[in-house]
PDB file of C-alpha atoms in Angstrom:
ATOM      1  CA  ALA A  20     188.176  35.477  51.583  1.00 65.00           C
ATOM      2  CA  GLN A  21     184.354  35.037  51.166  1.00 73.00           C
ATOM      3  CA  SER A  22     182.873  36.733  48.091  1.00 85.00           C
ATOM      4  CA  VAL A  23     180.265  36.376  45.013  1.00 91.00           C
ATOM      5  CA  THR A  24     180.835  36.742  41.563  1.00 93.00           C
ATOM      6  CA  GLN A  25     178.564  37.414  38.784  1.00 95.00           C
ATOM      7  CA  LEU A  26     179.946  36.548  35.207  1.00 92.00           C
ATOM      8  CA  GLY A  27     178.521  39.063  32.732  1.00 91.00           C
ATOM      9  CA  SER A  28     177.395  42.364  33.453  1.00 94.00           C
ATOM     10  CA  HIS A  29     175.170  42.314  30.213  1.00 96.00           C
ATOM     11  CA  VAL A  30     173.400  39.631  28.888  1.00 97.00           C
ATOM     12  CA  SER A  31     170.589  39.963  25.978  1.00 97.00           C
ATOM     13  CA  VAL A  32     168.457  37.051  25.049  1.00 97.00           C
ATOM     14  CA  SER A  33     165.625  36.685  22.641  1.00 97.00           C
ATOM     15  CA  GLU A  34     161.998  36.570  23.924  1.00 97.00           C
ATOM     16  CA  GLY A  35     161.093  32.866  24.284  1.00 97.00           C
ATOM     17  CA  ALA A  36     164.845  32.180  24.560  1.00 98.00           C
ATOM     18  CA  LEU A  37     166.498  30.274  27.830  1.00 98.00           C
ATOM     19  CA  VAL A  38     168.037  32.885  30.245  1.00 98.00           C
ATOM     20  CA  LEU A  39     170.912  31.923  32.147  1.00 98.00           C
ATOM     21  CA  LEU A  40     172.539  34.162  34.550  1.00 98.00           C
ATOM     22  CA  ARG A  41     175.820  32.949  36.225  1.00 97.00           C
ATOM     23  CA  CYS A  42     176.972  33.405  39.931  1.00 96.00           C
ATOM     24  CA  ASN A  43     179.726  31.904  41.445  1.00 95.00           C
ATOM     25  CA  TYR A  44     180.898  32.206  45.222  1.00 92.00           C
ATOM     26  CA  SER A  45     183.732  31.670  47.627  1.00 89.00           C
ATOM     27  CA  SER A  46     183.258  30.821  51.119  1.00 82.00           C
ATOM     28  CA  SER A  47     184.934  28.652  53.697  1.00 77.00           C
ATOM     29  CA  VAL A  48     181.696  28.317  55.493  1.00 78.00           C
ATOM     30  CA  PRO A  49     178.289  26.991  54.115  1.00 79.00           C
ATOM     31  CA  PRO A  50     176.596  29.943  52.179  1.00 85.00           C
ATOM     32  CA  TYR A  51     173.080  31.035  52.091  1.00 89.00           C
ATOM     33  CA  LEU A  52     172.580  32.156  48.381  1.00 92.00           C
ATOM     34  CA  PHE A  53     169.997  34.597  46.741  1.00 93.00           C
ATOM     35  CA  TRP A  54     168.711  36.132  43.789  1.00 96.00           C
ATOM     36  CA  TYR A  55     167.078  39.372  43.567  1.00 97.00           C
ATOM     37  CA  VAL A  56     165.820  41.623  40.650  1.00 97.00           C
ATOM     38  CA  GLN A  57     165.678  45.261  40.385  1.00 95.00           C
ATOM     39  CA  TYR A  58     163.530  47.070  38.199  1.00 93.00           C
ATOM     40  CA  PRO A  59     164.265  50.630  37.075  1.00 87.00           C
ATOM     41  CA  ASN A  60     163.896  53.232  39.832  1.00 81.00           C
ATOM     42  CA  GLN A  61     162.727  50.420  42.350  1.00 85.00           C
ATOM     43  CA  GLY A  62     163.876  48.388  45.214  1.00 89.00           C
ATOM     44  CA  LEU A  63     165.346  44.849  44.970  1.00 93.00           C
ATOM     45  CA  GLN A  64     162.573  42.045  45.093  1.00 94.00           C
ATOM     46  CA  LEU A  65     163.818  38.352  46.132  1.00 93.00           C
ATOM     47  CA  LEU A  66     163.392  36.019  43.333  1.00 96.00           C
ATOM     48  CA  LEU A  67     164.425  32.723  45.334  1.00 94.00           C
ATOM     49  CA  LYS A  68     167.083  31.729  48.104  1.00 91.00           C
ATOM     50  CA  TYR A  69     169.445  28.616  49.010  1.00 90.00           C
ATOM     51  CA  THR A  70     169.197  27.977  52.637  1.00 84.00           C
ATOM     52  CA  SER A  71     170.910  24.356  52.805  1.00 77.00           C
ATOM     53  CA  ALA A  72     167.279  22.472  51.974  1.00 75.00           C
ATOM     54  CA  ALA A  73     166.634  21.300  48.294  1.00 84.00           C
ATOM     55  CA  THR A  74     169.536  22.089  46.197  1.00 89.00           C
ATOM     56  CA  LEU A  75     167.144  23.076  43.222  1.00 94.00           C
ATOM     57  CA  VAL A  76     165.258  26.293  43.868  1.00 94.00           C
ATOM     58  CA  LYS A  77     162.201  27.364  42.429  1.00 95.00           C
ATOM     59  CA  GLY A  78     161.104  31.196  42.701  1.00 94.00           C
ATOM     60  CA  ILE A  79     159.012  33.647  41.425  1.00 94.00           C
ATOM     61  CA  ASN A  80     158.125  34.531  37.800  1.00 93.00           C
ATOM     62  CA  GLY A  81     159.308  30.962  36.608  1.00 96.00           C
ATOM     63  CA  PHE A  82     162.914  31.571  37.786  1.00 97.00           C
ATOM     64  CA  GLU A  83     164.966  28.801  39.284  1.00 97.00           C
ATOM     65  CA  ALA A  84     168.519  28.322  40.446  1.00 97.00           C
ATOM     66  CA  GLU A  85     170.731  25.001  41.283  1.00 94.00           C
ATOM     67  CA  PHE A  86     173.295  25.157  44.048  1.00 93.00           C
ATOM     68  CA  LYS A  87     176.408  23.233  42.946  1.00 93.00           C
ATOM     69  CA  LYS A  88     178.734  22.888  45.688  1.00 90.00           C
ATOM     70  CA  SER A  89     181.488  21.339  43.645  1.00 90.00           C
ATOM     71  CA  GLU A  90     181.680  24.204  41.374  1.00 92.00           C
ATOM     72  CA  THR A  91     180.556  26.745  43.836  1.00 92.00           C
ATOM     73  CA  SER A  92     177.903  28.020  41.899  1.00 94.00           C
ATOM     74  CA  PHE A  93     174.359  28.907  41.962  1.00 95.00           C
ATOM     75  CA  HIS A  94     173.222  29.950  38.463  1.00 97.00           C
ATOM     76  CA  LEU A  95     169.790  31.258  37.725  1.00 98.00           C
ATOM     77  CA  THR A  96     167.555  29.986  34.765  1.00 98.00           C
ATOM     78  CA  LYS A  97     164.420  30.413  33.013  1.00 98.00           C
ATOM     79  CA  PRO A  98     163.218  28.469  30.196  1.00 97.00           C
ATOM     80  CA  SER A  99     161.518  31.360  28.389  1.00 97.00           C
ATOM     81  CA  ALA A 100     162.340  34.715  28.663  1.00 97.00           C
ATOM     82  CA  HIS A 101     159.721  37.415  28.762  1.00 97.00           C
ATOM     83  CA  MET A 102     159.700  41.101  27.722  1.00 96.00           C
ATOM     84  CA  SER A 103     159.028  41.941  31.405  1.00 95.00           C
ATOM     85  CA  ASP A 104     162.189  39.955  32.443  1.00 97.00           C
ATOM     86  CA  ALA A 105     164.174  42.877  31.431  1.00 97.00           C
ATOM     87  CA  ALA A 106     165.926  43.894  34.734  1.00 97.00           C
ATOM     88  CA  GLU A 107     169.038  43.796  36.824  1.00 97.00           C
ATOM     89  CA  TYR A 108     169.662  40.805  38.669  1.00 98.00           C
ATOM     90  CA  PHE A 109     172.051  40.581  41.487  1.00 97.00           C
ATOM     91  CA  CYS A 110     173.485  37.570  43.480  1.00 96.00           C
ATOM     92  CA  ALA A 111     173.795  37.708  46.991  1.00 93.00           C
ATOM     93  CA  VAL A 112     175.249  35.883  49.676  1.00 90.00           C
ATOM     94  CA  SER A 113     175.012  35.437  53.312  1.00 87.00           C
ATOM     95  CA  PHE A 114     177.461  33.487  55.542  1.00 80.00           C
ATOM     96  CA  GLU A 115     175.812  34.019  59.152  1.00 77.00           C
ATOM     97  CA  THR A 116     172.763  32.225  60.274  1.00 74.00           C
ATOM     98  CA  GLY A 117     171.968  35.201  62.778  1.00 75.00           C
ATOM     99  CA  ALA A 118     172.712  38.148  60.459  1.00 76.00           C
ATOM    100  CA  ASN A 119     171.014  39.978  57.521  1.00 80.00           C
ATOM    101  CA  ASN A 120     174.289  41.660  56.011  1.00 85.00           C
ATOM    102  CA  LEU A 121     174.235  40.313  52.323  1.00 89.00           C
ATOM    103  CA  PHE A 122     177.162  40.456  50.128  1.00 90.00           C
ATOM    104  CA  PHE A 123     175.943  40.886  46.645  1.00 93.00           C
ATOM    105  CA  GLY A 124     177.598  40.445  43.295  1.00 94.00           C
ATOM    106  CA  THR A 125     178.052  43.517  40.796  1.00 94.00           C
ATOM    107  CA  GLY A 126     174.769  42.555  38.937  1.00 96.00           C
ATOM    108  CA  THR A 127     173.790  41.469  35.502  1.00 97.00           C
ATOM    109  CA  ARG A 128     171.549  43.585  33.270  1.00 97.00           C
ATOM    110  CA  LEU A 129     169.419  41.387  31.306  1.00 97.00           C
ATOM    111  CA  THR A 130     168.172  42.695  27.993  1.00 97.00           C
ATOM    112  CA  VAL A 131     165.083  40.718  26.056  1.00 97.00           C
ATOM    113  CA  ILE A 132     165.056  41.384  22.455  1.00 97.00           C
ATOM    114  CA  PRO A 133     161.536  40.808  21.116  1.00 95.00           C
TER     115      PRO A 133
ATOM    116  CA  LYS B  11     150.142  45.311  53.841  1.00 70.00           C
ATOM    117  CA  ALA B  12     152.073  48.336  53.011  1.00 80.00           C
ATOM    118  CA  GLY B  13     155.616  47.757  52.086  1.00 92.00           C
ATOM    119  CA  VAL B  14     159.042  49.321  53.505  1.00 96.00           C
ATOM    120  CA  THR B  15     158.699  53.211  52.953  1.00 96.00           C
ATOM    121  CA  GLN B  16     161.792  55.380  52.458  1.00 97.00           C
ATOM    122  CA  THR B  17     161.532  59.208  52.705  1.00 97.00           C
ATOM    123  CA  PRO B  18     162.454  61.257  51.152  1.00 97.00           C
ATOM    124  CA  ARG B  19     162.950  59.949  47.475  1.00 96.00           C
ATOM    125  CA  TYR B  20     165.383  62.128  46.291  1.00 97.00           C
ATOM    126  CA  LEU B  21     167.786  64.280  48.293  1.00 97.00           C
ATOM    127  CA  ILE B  22     170.666  66.795  47.344  1.00 98.00           C
ATOM    128  CA  LYS B  23     173.052  68.206  49.765  1.00 98.00           C
ATOM    129  CA  THR B  24     176.334  69.943  49.526  1.00 98.00           C
ATOM    130  CA  ARG B  25     179.648  68.680  50.556  1.00 98.00           C
ATOM    131  CA  GLY B  26     180.091  69.464  54.349  1.00 98.00           C
ATOM    132  CA  GLN B  27     176.361  69.092  55.204  1.00 98.00           C
ATOM    133  CA  GLN B  28     174.906  66.339  57.048  1.00 98.00           C
ATOM    134  CA  VAL B  29     171.926  64.282  55.898  1.00 98.00           C
ATOM    135  CA  THR B  30     169.455  61.761  58.007  1.00 98.00           C
ATOM    136  CA  LEU B  31     167.196  59.382  55.860  1.00 98.00           C
ATOM    137  CA  SER B  32     164.333  57.574  57.247  1.00 98.00           C
ATOM    138  CA  CYS B  33     162.911  54.141  56.897  1.00 98.00           C
ATOM    139  CA  SER B  34     159.660  52.504  58.078  1.00 98.00           C
ATOM    140  CA  PRO B  35     159.615  48.811  58.031  1.00 97.00           C
ATOM    141  CA  ILE B  36     156.707  46.699  57.227  1.00 96.00           C
ATOM    142  CA  SER B  37     154.187  46.107  60.163  1.00 95.00           C
ATOM    143  CA  GLY B  38     155.579  43.306  62.442  1.00 93.00           C
ATOM    144  CA  HIS B  39     159.187  43.488  61.132  1.00 94.00           C
ATOM    145  CA  ARG B  40     161.637  44.031  63.994  1.00 94.00           C
ATOM    146  CA  SER B  41     165.126  43.995  61.556  1.00 94.00           C
ATOM    147  CA  VAL B  42     166.056  46.957  59.349  1.00 96.00           C
ATOM    148  CA  SER B  43     169.005  46.811  57.383  1.00 96.00           C
ATOM    149  CA  TRP B  44     170.595  49.569  55.397  1.00 97.00           C
ATOM    150  CA  TYR B  45     172.760  49.245  51.998  1.00 97.00           C
ATOM    151  CA  GLN B  46     174.332  51.661  49.654  1.00 97.00           C
ATOM    152  CA  GLN B  47     174.039  51.336  46.000  1.00 95.00           C
ATOM    153  CA  THR B  48     176.870  53.192  43.724  1.00 95.00           C
ATOM    154  CA  PRO B  49     177.905  52.589  40.067  1.00 91.00           C
ATOM    155  CA  GLY B  50     181.295  52.142  41.123  1.00 88.00           C
ATOM    156  CA  GLN B  51     180.828  49.881  44.100  1.00 90.00           C
ATOM    157  CA  GLY B  52     177.801  48.192  43.721  1.00 92.00           C
ATOM    158  CA  LEU B  53     175.332  47.257  46.561  1.00 94.00           C
ATOM    159  CA  GLN B  54     177.435  47.442  50.144  1.00 95.00           C
ATOM    160  CA  PHE B  55     175.772  46.573  53.456  1.00 94.00           C
ATOM    161  CA  LEU B  56     176.232  49.294  55.979  1.00 97.00           C
ATOM    162  CA  PHE B  57     174.580  48.049  59.094  1.00 95.00           C
ATOM    163  CA  GLU B  58     171.635  46.175  60.712  1.00 94.00           C
ATOM    164  CA  TYR B  59     169.450  46.980  63.689  1.00 95.00           C
ATOM    165  CA  PHE B  60     167.274  44.469  65.495  1.00 93.00           C
ATOM    166  CA  SER B  61     165.140  45.572  68.446  1.00 92.00           C
ATOM    167  CA  GLU B  62     166.734  48.914  68.818  1.00 94.00           C
ATOM    168  CA  THR B  63     170.233  47.226  68.706  1.00 94.00           C
ATOM    169  CA  GLN B  64     172.972  47.588  65.990  1.00 94.00           C
ATOM    170  CA  ARG B  65     173.314  44.033  65.214  1.00 90.00           C
ATOM    171  CA  ASN B  66     175.893  44.145  62.318  1.00 89.00           C
ATOM    172  CA  LYS B  67     178.028  46.713  60.874  1.00 92.00           C
ATOM    173  CA  GLY B  68     179.603  47.045  57.307  1.00 92.00           C
ATOM    174  CA  ASN B  69     182.803  48.456  56.419  1.00 93.00           C
ATOM    175  CA  PHE B  70     182.067  52.208  56.257  1.00 96.00           C
ATOM    176  CA  PRO B  71     183.572  55.259  58.025  1.00 96.00           C
ATOM    177  CA  GLY B  72     182.024  56.452  61.326  1.00 96.00           C
ATOM    178  CA  ARG B  73     180.442  59.131  59.659  1.00 97.00           C
ATOM    179  CA  PHE B  74     177.505  56.826  58.697  1.00 98.00           C
ATOM    180  CA  SER B  75     175.338  56.106  61.673  1.00 97.00           C
ATOM    181  CA  GLY B  76     171.897  54.545  62.219  1.00 97.00           C
ATOM    182  CA  ARG B  77     169.273  54.227  64.834  1.00 97.00           C
ATOM    183  CA  GLN B  78     166.321  52.165  65.711  1.00 98.00           C
ATOM    184  CA  PHE B  79     163.523  53.204  67.443  1.00 97.00           C
ATOM    185  CA  SER B  80     160.857  51.228  69.538  1.00 95.00           C
ATOM    186  CA  ASN B  81     158.592  50.973  66.699  1.00 94.00           C
ATOM    187  CA  SER B  82     161.342  49.656  64.698  1.00 95.00           C
ATOM    188  CA  ARG B  83     161.587  52.685  62.091  1.00 97.00           C
ATOM    189  CA  SER B  84     164.958  53.341  61.635  1.00 98.00           C
ATOM    190  CA  GLU B  85     167.073  56.521  60.473  1.00 98.00           C
ATOM    191  CA  MET B  86     170.392  56.664  58.991  1.00 98.00           C
ATOM    192  CA  ASN B  87     172.759  59.610  59.442  1.00 98.00           C
ATOM    193  CA  VAL B  88     175.588  60.676  57.341  1.00 98.00           C
ATOM    194  CA  SER B  89     177.573  63.648  58.383  1.00 96.00           C
ATOM    195  CA  THR B  90     180.469  65.714  56.678  1.00 97.00           C
ATOM    196  CA  LEU B  91     179.146  64.487  52.977  1.00 98.00           C
ATOM    197  CA  GLU B  92     181.522  63.857  50.609  1.00 97.00           C
ATOM    198  CA  LEU B  93     181.101  63.637  46.631  1.00 97.00           C
ATOM    199  CA  GLY B  94     181.525  59.899  47.083  1.00 96.00           C
ATOM    200  CA  ASP B  95     178.510  59.792  49.156  1.00 97.00           C
ATOM    201  CA  SER B  96     176.287  60.349  46.331  1.00 98.00           C
ATOM    202  CA  ALA B  97     174.362  57.204  45.861  1.00 97.00           C
ATOM    203  CA  LEU B  98     170.955  55.011  46.134  1.00 96.00           C
ATOM    204  CA  TYR B  99     170.248  54.235  50.134  1.00 97.00           C
ATOM    205  CA  LEU B 100     168.106  50.921  50.170  1.00 97.00           C
ATOM    206  CA  CYS B 101     166.523  49.998  53.234  1.00 97.00           C
ATOM    207  CA  ALA B 102     165.227  46.244  53.989  1.00 96.00           C
ATOM    208  CA  SER B 103     163.062  44.788  56.457  1.00 95.00           C
ATOM    209  CA  SER B 104     162.625  41.546  57.833  1.00 92.00           C
ATOM    210  CA  LEU B 105     160.632  39.615  60.627  1.00 90.00           C
ATOM    211  CA  GLU B 106     163.618  38.401  62.544  1.00 84.00           C
ATOM    212  CA  THR B 107     167.282  38.441  61.520  1.00 81.00           C
ATOM    213  CA  GLY B 108     169.067  35.904  59.723  1.00 81.00           C
ATOM    214  CA  PRO B 109     168.905  34.304  55.965  1.00 78.00           C
ATOM    215  CA  PHE B 110     165.824  32.204  56.736  1.00 79.00           C
ATOM    216  CA  TYR B 111     163.666  35.487  56.754  1.00 83.00           C
ATOM    217  CA  GLU B 112     163.331  37.261  53.542  1.00 86.00           C
ATOM    218  CA  GLN B 113     164.492  40.894  53.468  1.00 90.00           C
ATOM    219  CA  TYR B 114     161.944  43.353  51.737  1.00 93.00           C
ATOM    220  CA  PHE B 115     163.298  46.264  50.221  1.00 95.00           C
ATOM    221  CA  GLY B 116     162.159  49.625  50.152  1.00 95.00           C
ATOM    222  CA  PRO B 117     162.389  51.975  46.848  1.00 94.00           C
ATOM    223  CA  GLY B 118     165.552  53.801  48.094  1.00 96.00           C
ATOM    224  CA  THR B 119     166.607  57.450  48.768  1.00 97.00           C
ATOM    225  CA  ARG B 120     168.819  58.855  45.923  1.00 97.00           C
ATOM    226  CA  LEU B 121     171.201  61.127  47.497  1.00 98.00           C
ATOM    227  CA  THR B 122     173.131  63.329  45.419  1.00 98.00           C
ATOM    228  CA  VAL B 123     176.138  65.329  46.742  1.00 98.00           C
ATOM    229  CA  THR B 124     176.962  68.486  44.948  1.00 97.00           C
TER     230      THR B 124
END
């Protein structure tokens, strides 16, 4: 079965500390992988995506993610957390080149401690 | 350029009623996708419309339906509302269909069924 799993529904980091949000996928075909962020009472905003080009993907707001096929992972990182990074983060996967149906993980709520 | 707009933003309905939600995509975008977000089930894909045709459909009962007009605006309809239909309904638009095109999400319509 094809799925995506986010480990840790809540992550707390101190301001200035490394942010690491974990995402693993299960797929029998090459996946397309995405990270989205959702601020309270807002829709989702794309942070970055992997579409089989470079395995290290840089996104907006200083975030990046590395696609590791051997580990079936696509973890999101940011070297130094800012207060404005507090939000909910969703990993998503698509398995079709001609479709927009994303499968989302359950989300990770990031809290940044001043 | 204006973003994705969804109307209404909030809605309260009674069990058994039906509801229609509207989504206006970014100008020039031809694909519109709908997602349901609930605390229990997370984000789930409902369906995608591209050039007025339903391209993909998620695993939802037939009470959930949608359509797309020639100007790419889309509506989704839920008939015979159940308490479990209470959710945030998100609409996303993209230029074309497929993972190579970014999906832009609207702020959502929060539906409460009493």
